[in-house]
Tab-separated table of C-alpha atoms in Angstrom:
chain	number	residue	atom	x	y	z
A	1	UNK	CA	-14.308	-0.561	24.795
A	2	UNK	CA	-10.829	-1.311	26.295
A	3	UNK	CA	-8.133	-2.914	24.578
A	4	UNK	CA	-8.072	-5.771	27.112
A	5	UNK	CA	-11.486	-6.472	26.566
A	6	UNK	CA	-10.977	-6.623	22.618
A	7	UNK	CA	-7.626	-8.615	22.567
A	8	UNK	CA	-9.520	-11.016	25.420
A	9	UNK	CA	-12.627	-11.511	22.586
A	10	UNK	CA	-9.248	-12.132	20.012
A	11	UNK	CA	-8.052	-14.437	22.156
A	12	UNK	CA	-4.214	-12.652	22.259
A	13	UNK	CA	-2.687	-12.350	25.721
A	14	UNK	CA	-0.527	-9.318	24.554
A	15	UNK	CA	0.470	-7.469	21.292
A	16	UNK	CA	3.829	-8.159	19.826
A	17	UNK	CA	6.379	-5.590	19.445
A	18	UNK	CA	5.387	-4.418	15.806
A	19	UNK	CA	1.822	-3.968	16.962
A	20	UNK	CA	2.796	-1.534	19.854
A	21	UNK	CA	5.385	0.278	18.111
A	22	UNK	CA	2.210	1.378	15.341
A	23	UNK	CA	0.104	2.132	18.139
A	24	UNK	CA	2.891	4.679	19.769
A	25	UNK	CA	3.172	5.914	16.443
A	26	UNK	CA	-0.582	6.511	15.324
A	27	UNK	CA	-1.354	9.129	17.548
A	28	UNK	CA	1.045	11.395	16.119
A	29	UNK	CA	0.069	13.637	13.428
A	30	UNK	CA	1.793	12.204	10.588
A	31	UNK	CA	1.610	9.732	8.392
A	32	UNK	CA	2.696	5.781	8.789
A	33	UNK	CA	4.304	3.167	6.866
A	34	UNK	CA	4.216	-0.248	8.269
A	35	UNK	CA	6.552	-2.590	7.040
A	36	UNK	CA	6.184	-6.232	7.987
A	37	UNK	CA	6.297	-9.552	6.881
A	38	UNK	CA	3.251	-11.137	6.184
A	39	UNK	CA	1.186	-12.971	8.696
A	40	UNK	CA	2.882	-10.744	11.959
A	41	UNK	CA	-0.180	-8.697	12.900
A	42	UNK	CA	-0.667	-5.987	10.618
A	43	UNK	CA	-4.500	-5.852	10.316
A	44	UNK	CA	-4.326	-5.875	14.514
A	45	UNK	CA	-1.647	-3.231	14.305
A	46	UNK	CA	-3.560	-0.698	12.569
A	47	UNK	CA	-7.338	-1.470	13.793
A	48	UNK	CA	-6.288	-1.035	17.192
A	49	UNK	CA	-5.050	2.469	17.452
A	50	UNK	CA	-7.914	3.549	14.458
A	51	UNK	CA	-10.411	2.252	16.539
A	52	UNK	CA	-9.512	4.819	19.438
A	53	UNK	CA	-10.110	7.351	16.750
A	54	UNK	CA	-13.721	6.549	15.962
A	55	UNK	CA	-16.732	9.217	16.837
A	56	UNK	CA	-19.726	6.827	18.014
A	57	UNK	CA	-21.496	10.553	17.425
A	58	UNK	CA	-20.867	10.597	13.826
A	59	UNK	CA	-23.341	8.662	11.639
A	60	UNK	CA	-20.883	8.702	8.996
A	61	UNK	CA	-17.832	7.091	7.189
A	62	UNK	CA	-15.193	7.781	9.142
A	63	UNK	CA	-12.195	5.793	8.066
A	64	UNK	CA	-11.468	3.909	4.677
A	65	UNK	CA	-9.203	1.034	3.956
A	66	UNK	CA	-7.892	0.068	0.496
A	67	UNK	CA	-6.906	-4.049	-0.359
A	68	UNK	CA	-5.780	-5.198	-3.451
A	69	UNK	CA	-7.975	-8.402	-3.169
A	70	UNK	CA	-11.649	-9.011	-1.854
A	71	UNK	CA	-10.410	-12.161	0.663
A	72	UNK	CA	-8.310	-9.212	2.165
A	73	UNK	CA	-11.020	-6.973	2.454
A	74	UNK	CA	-13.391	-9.554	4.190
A	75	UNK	CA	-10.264	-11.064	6.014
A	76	UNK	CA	-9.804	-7.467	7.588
A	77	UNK	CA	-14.010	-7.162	7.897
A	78	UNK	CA	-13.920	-10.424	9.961
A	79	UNK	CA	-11.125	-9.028	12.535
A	80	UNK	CA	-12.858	-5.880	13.290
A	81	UNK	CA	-16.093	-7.568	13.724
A	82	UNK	CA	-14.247	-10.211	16.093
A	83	UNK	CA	-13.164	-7.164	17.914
A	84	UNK	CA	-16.789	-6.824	19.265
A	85	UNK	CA	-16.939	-2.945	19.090
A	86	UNK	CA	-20.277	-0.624	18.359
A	87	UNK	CA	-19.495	0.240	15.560
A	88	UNK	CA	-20.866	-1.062	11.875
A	89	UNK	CA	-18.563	-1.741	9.172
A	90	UNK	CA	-18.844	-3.049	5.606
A	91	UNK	CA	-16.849	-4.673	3.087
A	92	UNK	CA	-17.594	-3.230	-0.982
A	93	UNK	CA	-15.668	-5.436	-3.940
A	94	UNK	CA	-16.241	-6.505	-7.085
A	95	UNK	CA	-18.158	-9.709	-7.880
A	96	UNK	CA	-21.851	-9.147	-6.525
A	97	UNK	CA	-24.423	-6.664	-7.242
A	98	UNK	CA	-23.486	-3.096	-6.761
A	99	UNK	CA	-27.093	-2.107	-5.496
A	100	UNK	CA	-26.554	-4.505	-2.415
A	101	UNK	CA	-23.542	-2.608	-1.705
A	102	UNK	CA	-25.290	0.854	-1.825
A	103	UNK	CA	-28.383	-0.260	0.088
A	104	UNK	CA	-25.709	-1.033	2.946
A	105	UNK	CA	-24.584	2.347	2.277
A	106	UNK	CA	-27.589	4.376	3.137
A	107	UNK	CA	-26.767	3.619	7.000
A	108	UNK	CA	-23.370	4.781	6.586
A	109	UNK	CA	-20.566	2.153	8.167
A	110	UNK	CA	-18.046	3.708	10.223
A	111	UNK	CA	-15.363	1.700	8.849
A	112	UNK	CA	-15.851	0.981	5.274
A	113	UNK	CA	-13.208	-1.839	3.488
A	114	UNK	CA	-12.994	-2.753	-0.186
A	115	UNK	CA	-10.712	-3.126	-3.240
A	116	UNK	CA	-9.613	0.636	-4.764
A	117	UNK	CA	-12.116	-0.342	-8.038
A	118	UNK	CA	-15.461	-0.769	-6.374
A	119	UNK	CA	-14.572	1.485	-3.676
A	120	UNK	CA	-13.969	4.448	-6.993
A	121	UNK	CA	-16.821	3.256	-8.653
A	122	UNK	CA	-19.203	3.837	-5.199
A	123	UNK	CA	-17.732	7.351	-5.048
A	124	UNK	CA	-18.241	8.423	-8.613
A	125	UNK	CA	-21.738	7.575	-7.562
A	126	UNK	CA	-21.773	9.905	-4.638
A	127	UNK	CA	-23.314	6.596	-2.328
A	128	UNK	CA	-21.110	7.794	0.877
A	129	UNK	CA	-20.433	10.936	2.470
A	130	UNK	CA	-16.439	11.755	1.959
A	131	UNK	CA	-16.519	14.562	4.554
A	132	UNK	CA	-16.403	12.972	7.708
A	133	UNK	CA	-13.303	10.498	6.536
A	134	UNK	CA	-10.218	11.253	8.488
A	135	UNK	CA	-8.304	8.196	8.266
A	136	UNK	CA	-6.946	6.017	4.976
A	137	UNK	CA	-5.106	3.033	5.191
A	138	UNK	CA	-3.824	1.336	1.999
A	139	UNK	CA	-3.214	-2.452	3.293
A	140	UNK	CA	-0.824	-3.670	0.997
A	141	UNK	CA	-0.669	-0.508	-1.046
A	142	UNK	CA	2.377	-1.698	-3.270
A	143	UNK	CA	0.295	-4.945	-3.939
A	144	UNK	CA	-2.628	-2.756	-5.473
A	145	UNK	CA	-0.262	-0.921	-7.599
A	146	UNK	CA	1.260	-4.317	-8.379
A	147	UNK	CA	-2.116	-5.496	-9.445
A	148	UNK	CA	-2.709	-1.811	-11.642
A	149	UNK	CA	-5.017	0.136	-9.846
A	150	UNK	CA	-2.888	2.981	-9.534
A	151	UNK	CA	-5.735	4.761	-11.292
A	152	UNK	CA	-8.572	3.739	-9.091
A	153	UNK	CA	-6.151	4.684	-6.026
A	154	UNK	CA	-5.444	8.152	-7.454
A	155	UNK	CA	-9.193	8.558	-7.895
A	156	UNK	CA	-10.194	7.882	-4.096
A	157	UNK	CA	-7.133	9.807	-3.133
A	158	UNK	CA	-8.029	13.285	-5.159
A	159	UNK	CA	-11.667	12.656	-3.773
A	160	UNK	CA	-10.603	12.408	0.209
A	161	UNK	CA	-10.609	15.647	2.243
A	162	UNK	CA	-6.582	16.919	1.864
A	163	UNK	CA	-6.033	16.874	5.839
A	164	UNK	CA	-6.400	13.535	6.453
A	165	UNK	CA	-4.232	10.733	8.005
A	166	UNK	CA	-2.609	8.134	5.721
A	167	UNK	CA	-1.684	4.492	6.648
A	168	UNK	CA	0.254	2.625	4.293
A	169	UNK	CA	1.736	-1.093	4.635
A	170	UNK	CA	3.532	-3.373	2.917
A	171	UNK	CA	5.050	-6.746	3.402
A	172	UNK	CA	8.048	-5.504	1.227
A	173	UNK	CA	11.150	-3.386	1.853
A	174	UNK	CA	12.649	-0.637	-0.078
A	175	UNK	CA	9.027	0.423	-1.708
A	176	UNK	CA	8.697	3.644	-3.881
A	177	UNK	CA	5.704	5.336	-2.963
A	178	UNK	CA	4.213	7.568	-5.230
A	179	UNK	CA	3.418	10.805	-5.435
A	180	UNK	CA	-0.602	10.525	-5.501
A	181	UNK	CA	-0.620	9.333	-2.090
A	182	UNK	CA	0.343	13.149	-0.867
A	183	UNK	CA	2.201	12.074	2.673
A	184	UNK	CA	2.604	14.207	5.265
A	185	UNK	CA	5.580	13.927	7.424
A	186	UNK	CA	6.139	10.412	7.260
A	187	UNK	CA	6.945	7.896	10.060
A	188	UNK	CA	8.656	4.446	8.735
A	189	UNK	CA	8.171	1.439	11.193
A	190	UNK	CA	10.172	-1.583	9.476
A	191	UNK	CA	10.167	-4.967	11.145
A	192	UNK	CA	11.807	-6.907	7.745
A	193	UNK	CA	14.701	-9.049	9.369
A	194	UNK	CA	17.752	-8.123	7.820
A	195	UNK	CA	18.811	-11.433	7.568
A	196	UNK	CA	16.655	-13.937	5.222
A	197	UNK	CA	15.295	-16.933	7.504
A	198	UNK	CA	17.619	-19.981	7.546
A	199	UNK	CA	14.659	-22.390	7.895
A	200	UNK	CA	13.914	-22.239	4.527
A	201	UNK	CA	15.471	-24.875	2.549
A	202	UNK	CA	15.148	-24.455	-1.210
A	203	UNK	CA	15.443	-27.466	-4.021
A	204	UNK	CA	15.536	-28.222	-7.613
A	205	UNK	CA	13.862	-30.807	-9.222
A	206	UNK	CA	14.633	-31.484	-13.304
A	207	UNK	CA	12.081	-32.504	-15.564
A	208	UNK	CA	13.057	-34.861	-18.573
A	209	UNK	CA	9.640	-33.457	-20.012
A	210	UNK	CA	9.116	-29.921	-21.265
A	211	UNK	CA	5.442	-30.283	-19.900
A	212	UNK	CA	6.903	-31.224	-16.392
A	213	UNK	CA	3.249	-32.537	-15.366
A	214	UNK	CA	4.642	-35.927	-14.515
A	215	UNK	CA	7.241	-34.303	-12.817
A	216	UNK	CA	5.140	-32.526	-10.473
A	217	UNK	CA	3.012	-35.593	-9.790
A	218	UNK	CA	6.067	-37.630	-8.553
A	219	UNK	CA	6.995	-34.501	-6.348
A	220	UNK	CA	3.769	-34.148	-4.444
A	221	UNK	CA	4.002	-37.664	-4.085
A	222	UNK	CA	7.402	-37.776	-2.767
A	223	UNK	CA	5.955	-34.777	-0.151
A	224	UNK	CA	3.046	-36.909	0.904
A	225	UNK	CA	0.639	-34.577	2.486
A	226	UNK	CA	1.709	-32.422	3.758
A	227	UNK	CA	0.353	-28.926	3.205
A	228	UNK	CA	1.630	-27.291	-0.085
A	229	UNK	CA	0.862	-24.527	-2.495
A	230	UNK	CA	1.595	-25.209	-6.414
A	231	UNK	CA	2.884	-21.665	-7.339
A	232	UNK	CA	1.602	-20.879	-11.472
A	233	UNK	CA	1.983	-17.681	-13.558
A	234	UNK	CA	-1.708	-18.176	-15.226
A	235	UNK	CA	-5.259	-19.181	-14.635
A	236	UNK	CA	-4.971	-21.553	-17.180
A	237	UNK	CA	-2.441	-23.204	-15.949
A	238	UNK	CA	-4.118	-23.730	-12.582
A	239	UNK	CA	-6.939	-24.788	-13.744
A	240	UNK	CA	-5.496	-27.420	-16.147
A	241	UNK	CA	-2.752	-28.319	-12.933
A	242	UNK	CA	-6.155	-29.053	-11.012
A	243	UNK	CA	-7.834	-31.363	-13.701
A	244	UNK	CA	-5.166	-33.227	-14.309
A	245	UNK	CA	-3.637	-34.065	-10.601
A	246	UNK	CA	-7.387	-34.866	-9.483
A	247	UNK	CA	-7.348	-37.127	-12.318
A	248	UNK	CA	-4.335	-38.972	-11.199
A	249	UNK	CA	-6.662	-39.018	-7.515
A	250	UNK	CA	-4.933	-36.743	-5.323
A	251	UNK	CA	-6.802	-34.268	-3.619
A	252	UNK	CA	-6.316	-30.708	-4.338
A	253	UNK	CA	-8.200	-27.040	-4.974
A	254	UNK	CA	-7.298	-24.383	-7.192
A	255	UNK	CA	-7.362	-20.342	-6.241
A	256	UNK	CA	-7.064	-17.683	-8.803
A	257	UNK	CA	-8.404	-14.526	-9.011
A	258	UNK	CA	-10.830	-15.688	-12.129
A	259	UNK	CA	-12.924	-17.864	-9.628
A	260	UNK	CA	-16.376	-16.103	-8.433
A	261	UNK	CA	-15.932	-15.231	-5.047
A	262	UNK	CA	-17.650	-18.644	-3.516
A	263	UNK	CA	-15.669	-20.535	-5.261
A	264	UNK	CA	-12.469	-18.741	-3.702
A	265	UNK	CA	-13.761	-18.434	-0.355
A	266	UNK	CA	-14.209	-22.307	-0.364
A	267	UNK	CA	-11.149	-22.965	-1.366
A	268	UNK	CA	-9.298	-21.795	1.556
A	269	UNK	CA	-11.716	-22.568	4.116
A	270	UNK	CA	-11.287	-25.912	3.049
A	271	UNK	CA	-7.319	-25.935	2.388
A	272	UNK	CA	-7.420	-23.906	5.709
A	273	UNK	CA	-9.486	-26.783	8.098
A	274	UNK	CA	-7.468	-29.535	6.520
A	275	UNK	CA	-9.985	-30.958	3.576
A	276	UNK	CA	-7.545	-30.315	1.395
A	277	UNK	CA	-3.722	-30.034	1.866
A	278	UNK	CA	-2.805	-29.358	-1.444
A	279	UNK	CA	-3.774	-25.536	-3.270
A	280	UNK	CA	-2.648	-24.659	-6.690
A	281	UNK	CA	-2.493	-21.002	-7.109
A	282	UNK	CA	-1.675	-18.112	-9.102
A	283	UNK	CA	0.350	-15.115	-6.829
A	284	UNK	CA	-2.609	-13.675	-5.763
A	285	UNK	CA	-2.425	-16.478	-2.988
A	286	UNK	CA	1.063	-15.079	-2.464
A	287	UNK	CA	0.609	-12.422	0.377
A	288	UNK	CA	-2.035	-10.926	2.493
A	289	UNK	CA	-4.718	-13.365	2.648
A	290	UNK	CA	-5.357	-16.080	5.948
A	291	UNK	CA	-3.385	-19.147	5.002
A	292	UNK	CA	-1.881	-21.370	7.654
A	293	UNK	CA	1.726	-22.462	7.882
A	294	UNK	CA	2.881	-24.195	4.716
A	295	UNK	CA	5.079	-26.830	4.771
A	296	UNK	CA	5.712	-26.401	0.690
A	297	UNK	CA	6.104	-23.642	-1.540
A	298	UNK	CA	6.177	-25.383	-5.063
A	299	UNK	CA	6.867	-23.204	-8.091
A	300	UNK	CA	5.855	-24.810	-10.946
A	301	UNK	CA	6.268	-21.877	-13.574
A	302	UNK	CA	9.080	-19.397	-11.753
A	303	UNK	CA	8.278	-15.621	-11.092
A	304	UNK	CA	9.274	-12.593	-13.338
A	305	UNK	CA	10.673	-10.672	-10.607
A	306	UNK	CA	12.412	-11.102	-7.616
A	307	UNK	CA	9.994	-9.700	-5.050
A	308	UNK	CA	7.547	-12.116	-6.678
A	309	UNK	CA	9.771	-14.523	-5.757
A	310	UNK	CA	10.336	-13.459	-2.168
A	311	UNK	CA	6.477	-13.720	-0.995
A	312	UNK	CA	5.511	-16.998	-2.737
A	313	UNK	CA	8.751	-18.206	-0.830
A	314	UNK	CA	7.357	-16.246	2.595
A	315	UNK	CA	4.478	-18.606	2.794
A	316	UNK	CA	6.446	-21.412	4.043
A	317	UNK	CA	9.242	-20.551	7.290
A	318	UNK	CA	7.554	-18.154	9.090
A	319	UNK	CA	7.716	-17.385	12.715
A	320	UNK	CA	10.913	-19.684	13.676
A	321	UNK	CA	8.702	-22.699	11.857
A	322	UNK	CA	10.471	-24.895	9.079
A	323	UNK	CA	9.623	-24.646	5.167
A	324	UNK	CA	10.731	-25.764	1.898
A	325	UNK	CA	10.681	-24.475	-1.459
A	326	UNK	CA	11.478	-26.605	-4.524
A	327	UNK	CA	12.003	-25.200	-8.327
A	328	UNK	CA	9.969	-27.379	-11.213
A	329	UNK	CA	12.615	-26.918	-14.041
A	330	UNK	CA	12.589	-28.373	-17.070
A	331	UNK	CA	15.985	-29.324	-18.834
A	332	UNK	CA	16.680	-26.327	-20.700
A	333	UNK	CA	14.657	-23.996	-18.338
A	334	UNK	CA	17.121	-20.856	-17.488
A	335	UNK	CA	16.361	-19.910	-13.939
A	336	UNK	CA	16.215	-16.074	-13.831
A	337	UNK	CA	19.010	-14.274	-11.815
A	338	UNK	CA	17.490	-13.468	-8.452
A	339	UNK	CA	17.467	-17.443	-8.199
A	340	UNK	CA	20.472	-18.884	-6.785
A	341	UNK	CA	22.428	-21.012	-9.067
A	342	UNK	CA	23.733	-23.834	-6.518
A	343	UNK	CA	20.623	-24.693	-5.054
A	344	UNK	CA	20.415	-28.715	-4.274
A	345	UNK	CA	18.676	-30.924	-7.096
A	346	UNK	CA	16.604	-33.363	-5.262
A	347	UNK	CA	16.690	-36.635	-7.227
A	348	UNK	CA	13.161	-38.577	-6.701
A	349	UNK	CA	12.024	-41.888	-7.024
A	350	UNK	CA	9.483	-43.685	-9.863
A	351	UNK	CA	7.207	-45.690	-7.822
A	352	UNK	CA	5.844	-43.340	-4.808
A	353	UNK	CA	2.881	-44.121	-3.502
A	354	UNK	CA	-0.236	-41.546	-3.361
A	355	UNK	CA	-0.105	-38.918	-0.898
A	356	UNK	CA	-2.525	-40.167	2.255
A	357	UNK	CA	-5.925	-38.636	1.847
A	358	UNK	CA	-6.674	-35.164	4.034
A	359	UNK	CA	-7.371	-35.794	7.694
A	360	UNK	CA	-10.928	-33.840	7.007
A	361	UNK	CA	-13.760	-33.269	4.555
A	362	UNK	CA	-15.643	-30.425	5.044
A	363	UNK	CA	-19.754	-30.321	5.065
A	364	UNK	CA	-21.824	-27.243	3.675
A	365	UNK	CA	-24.848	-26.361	5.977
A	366	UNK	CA	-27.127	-23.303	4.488
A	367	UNK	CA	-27.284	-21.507	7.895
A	368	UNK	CA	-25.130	-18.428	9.018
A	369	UNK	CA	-25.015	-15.418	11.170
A	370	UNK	CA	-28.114	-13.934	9.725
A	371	UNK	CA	-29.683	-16.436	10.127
A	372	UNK	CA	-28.398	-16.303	14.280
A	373	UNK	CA	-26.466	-19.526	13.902
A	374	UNK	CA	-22.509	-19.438	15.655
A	375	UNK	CA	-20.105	-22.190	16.331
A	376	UNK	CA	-21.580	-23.173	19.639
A	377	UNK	CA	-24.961	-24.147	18.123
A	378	UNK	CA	-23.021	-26.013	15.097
A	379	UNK	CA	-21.172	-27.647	17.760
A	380	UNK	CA	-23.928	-29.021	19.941
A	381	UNK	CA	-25.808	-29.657	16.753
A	382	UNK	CA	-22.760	-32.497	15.867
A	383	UNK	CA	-22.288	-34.011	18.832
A	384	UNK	CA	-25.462	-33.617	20.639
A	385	UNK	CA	-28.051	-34.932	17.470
A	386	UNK	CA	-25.444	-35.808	15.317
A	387	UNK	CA	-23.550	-38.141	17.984
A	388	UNK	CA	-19.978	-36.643	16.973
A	389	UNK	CA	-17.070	-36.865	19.366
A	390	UNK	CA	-15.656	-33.815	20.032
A	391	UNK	CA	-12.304	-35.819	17.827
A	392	UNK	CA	-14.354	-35.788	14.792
A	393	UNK	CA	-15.456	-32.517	14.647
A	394	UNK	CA	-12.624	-29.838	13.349
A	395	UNK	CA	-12.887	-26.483	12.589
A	396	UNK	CA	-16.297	-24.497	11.965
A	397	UNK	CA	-16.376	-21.159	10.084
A	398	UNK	CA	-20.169	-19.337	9.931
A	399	UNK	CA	-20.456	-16.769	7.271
A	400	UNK	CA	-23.395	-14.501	6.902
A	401	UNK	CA	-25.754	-17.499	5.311
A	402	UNK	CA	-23.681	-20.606	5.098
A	403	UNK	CA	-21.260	-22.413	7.180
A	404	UNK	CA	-18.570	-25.161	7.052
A	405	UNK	CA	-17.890	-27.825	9.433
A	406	UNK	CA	-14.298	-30.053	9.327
A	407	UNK	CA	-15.613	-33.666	9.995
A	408	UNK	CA	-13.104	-36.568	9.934
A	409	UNK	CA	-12.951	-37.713	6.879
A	410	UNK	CA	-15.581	-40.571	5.717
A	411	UNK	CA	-18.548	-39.832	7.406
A	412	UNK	CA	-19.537	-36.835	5.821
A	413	UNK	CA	-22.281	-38.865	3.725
A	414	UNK	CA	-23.594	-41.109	6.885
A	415	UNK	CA	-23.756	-37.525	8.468
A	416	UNK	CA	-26.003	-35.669	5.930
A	417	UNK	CA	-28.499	-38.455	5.682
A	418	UNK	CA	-28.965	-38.939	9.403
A	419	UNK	CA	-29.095	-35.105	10.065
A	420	UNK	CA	-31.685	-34.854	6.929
A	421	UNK	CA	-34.751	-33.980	8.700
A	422	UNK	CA	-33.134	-32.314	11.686
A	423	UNK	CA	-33.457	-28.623	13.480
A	424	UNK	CA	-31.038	-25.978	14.225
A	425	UNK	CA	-32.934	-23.607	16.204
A	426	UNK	CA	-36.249	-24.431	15.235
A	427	UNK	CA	-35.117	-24.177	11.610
A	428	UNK	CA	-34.832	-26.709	9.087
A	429	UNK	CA	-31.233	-27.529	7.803
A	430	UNK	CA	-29.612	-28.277	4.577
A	431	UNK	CA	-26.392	-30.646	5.189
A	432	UNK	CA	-24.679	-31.626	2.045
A	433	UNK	CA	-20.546	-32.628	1.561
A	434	UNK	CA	-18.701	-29.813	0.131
A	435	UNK	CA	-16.771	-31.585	-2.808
């Protein structure tokens, strides 16, 4: 298959200037780091030129990528099965049954994704041939060591045939990369701008409280809704964020990395097709996964570290777009020193109204591709049976047994019990509002 074919079935009239640089580079015997920022192309940049490399007469593993997080891993399954090629891939993390995973195995994937855990664990088991594996590409490799599976990467690494090529990348600059990952004449392609983007415009805002709860309310209020991402150090503090602003009726989600993996994968579908424009989040929602241009990068409890500090703050200004990033600080909260000191306090008001409820709700229907369902069906089911104009239907994502459709917001229930009793090709349908 062509690459004009494949970038026609991405949609993507041409491949930025990263993306061909990596593909010059791949053929080369040698090994690659890719340094860019996050949300420029990466995934595109390396699936391209590894797809070239693929043997459609090898019934085998032939390349293995590495993630630090399962949305990664599926994020990257989803591109290469958008790419419409032969060949089968699968995705292998942690948080469903193991024996699922090795079932899948038995008709080995050419391209086989998954976090460096599950992926050691599947290997200590002997479930995939190693022999045929010629490629490895850490995606985010300094995030994974970050995260403290330097072990489990060690592991897979040891267990690879030596000669084999190596793919590292990173959003960050000035990585050490250790030893373990045995590199082989390394090429370095950096695209970090030297310069740090000037539509970012940070602010302080000073609780009176230690808690700074209330403070945080009157800030999201002040920022109406637009979207935003509550940065926290801990699960708990998430989770008790969540409770307390959906008490006080604004409508948020949380994302943390102690959520089952429905629960995670909802979350950004739904901050991502405008249900929700508010996400409170622990840094695993930092870099790497599919999140659309933020508006807001709140950080409620500050970072440890300075690179920390860097990608929470790269989720907002990217690609020539506008961004803010405020500071929660209590009175006597010390700011650590990678934080500038003279950043502006913003001052805001007592009586704010409530941020304007999302544009969208999203509704749960228990169909996916398995089950031969796609967008086009969901979106002659809406407006053809369930009399939708095309302006109140948003955006659709099928999965492998569910889906979620974007309706405007407030006829989600009408919906559901008028499409109760319906068909989607010849098979009954379960329609229920995704709270």
């Amino acid at each position: 298959m062509d690459q004009k074919t494949i970038l026609k079935k991405l949609s993507i009239q041409e491949l930025n200037e990263m993306q061909k640089e990596c593909a010059k580079a791949y053929p080369q015997n040698k090994d690659i780091l890719l340094v860019s920022p996050t949300g420029s192309g990466k995934t595109l940049a390396f699936l391209l030129p590894m797809l070239a490399k693929l043997d459609p007469d090898i019934n085998a593993v032939q390349t293995l990528i590495l993630t630090p997080a399962r949305e990664l891993s599926l994020q990257i399954e989803t591109v290469f099965k958008s790419m419409g090629t032969p060949f089968k891939v699968n995705c292998c993390y942690g948080g469903h049954p193991m024996s699922t995973e090795k079932n899948n195995l038995k008709t080995p994937p050419a391209l086989l994704i998954g976090t460096p855990g599950r992926i050691a664990d599947h290997i200590r088991r002997e479930n995939f041939d190693l022999r045929n594996i010629k490629t490895l590409i850490l995606d985010e490799f300094d995030k994974s060591l970050e995260l403290g599976f330097q072990k489990e990467m060690m592991e897979v690494i040891d267990a690879l045939p030596s000669r084999i090529k190596k793919v590292l990348t990173s959003a960050t600059n000035n990585i050490d990369i250790p030893e373990f990952a045995k590199l082989n004449s390394l090429i370095e392609l950096n695209f970090i701008p030297n310069a740090k983007p000037i539509a970012l415009a940070q602010k302080k805002v000073i609780s009176v409280e230690k808690d700074k709860l209330a403070t945080l309310f009157k800030l999201i209020c002040h920022l109406g809704n637009q979207p935003s991402l509550v940065f926290c150090n801990h699960r708990e503090s998430v989770e008790r964020i969540g409770k307390h602003l959906l008490n006080e009726s604004i409508q948020c989600d949380v994302f943390h990395g102690g959520l089952e993996q429905d629960d995670r994968e909802r979350a950004l579908l739904k901050f991502r097709n405008g249900s929700h424009n508010l996400l409170i989040v622990t840094d695993l929602a930092s870099r790497g996964l599919d999140i659309p241009e933020i508006k807001n990068v709140i950080h409620y409890q500050l970072p440890r570290v300075e690179e920390a500090f860097i990608h929470r703050n790269g989720r907002t200004a990217r690609m020539n777009a506008e961004g803010n990033s405020y500071l929660v600080l209590a009175q006597e909260e010390v700011a650590p020193e990678f934080i500038p000191e003279n950043i502006e306090i913003l001052e805001l008001s007592e009586d704010l109204p409530l941020p304007a409820e999302p544009e969208w709700e999203t509704l749960y229907i228990c169909l996916g591709k398995k089950e031969k369902i796609n967008k086009v069906d969901l979106v002659g089911f809406f407006c053809k049976v369930g009399k939708l104009e095309k302006s109140e239907l948003g955006k659709i994502d099928v999965l492998d047994h569910s889906s979620f459709v974007a309706v405007k917001r407030g006829i989600g229930e009408k919906l559901t019990r008028k499409l109760k009793n319906e068909l989607i090709k010849k098979k009954k349908v379960k329609i229920q509002v995704s709270y």
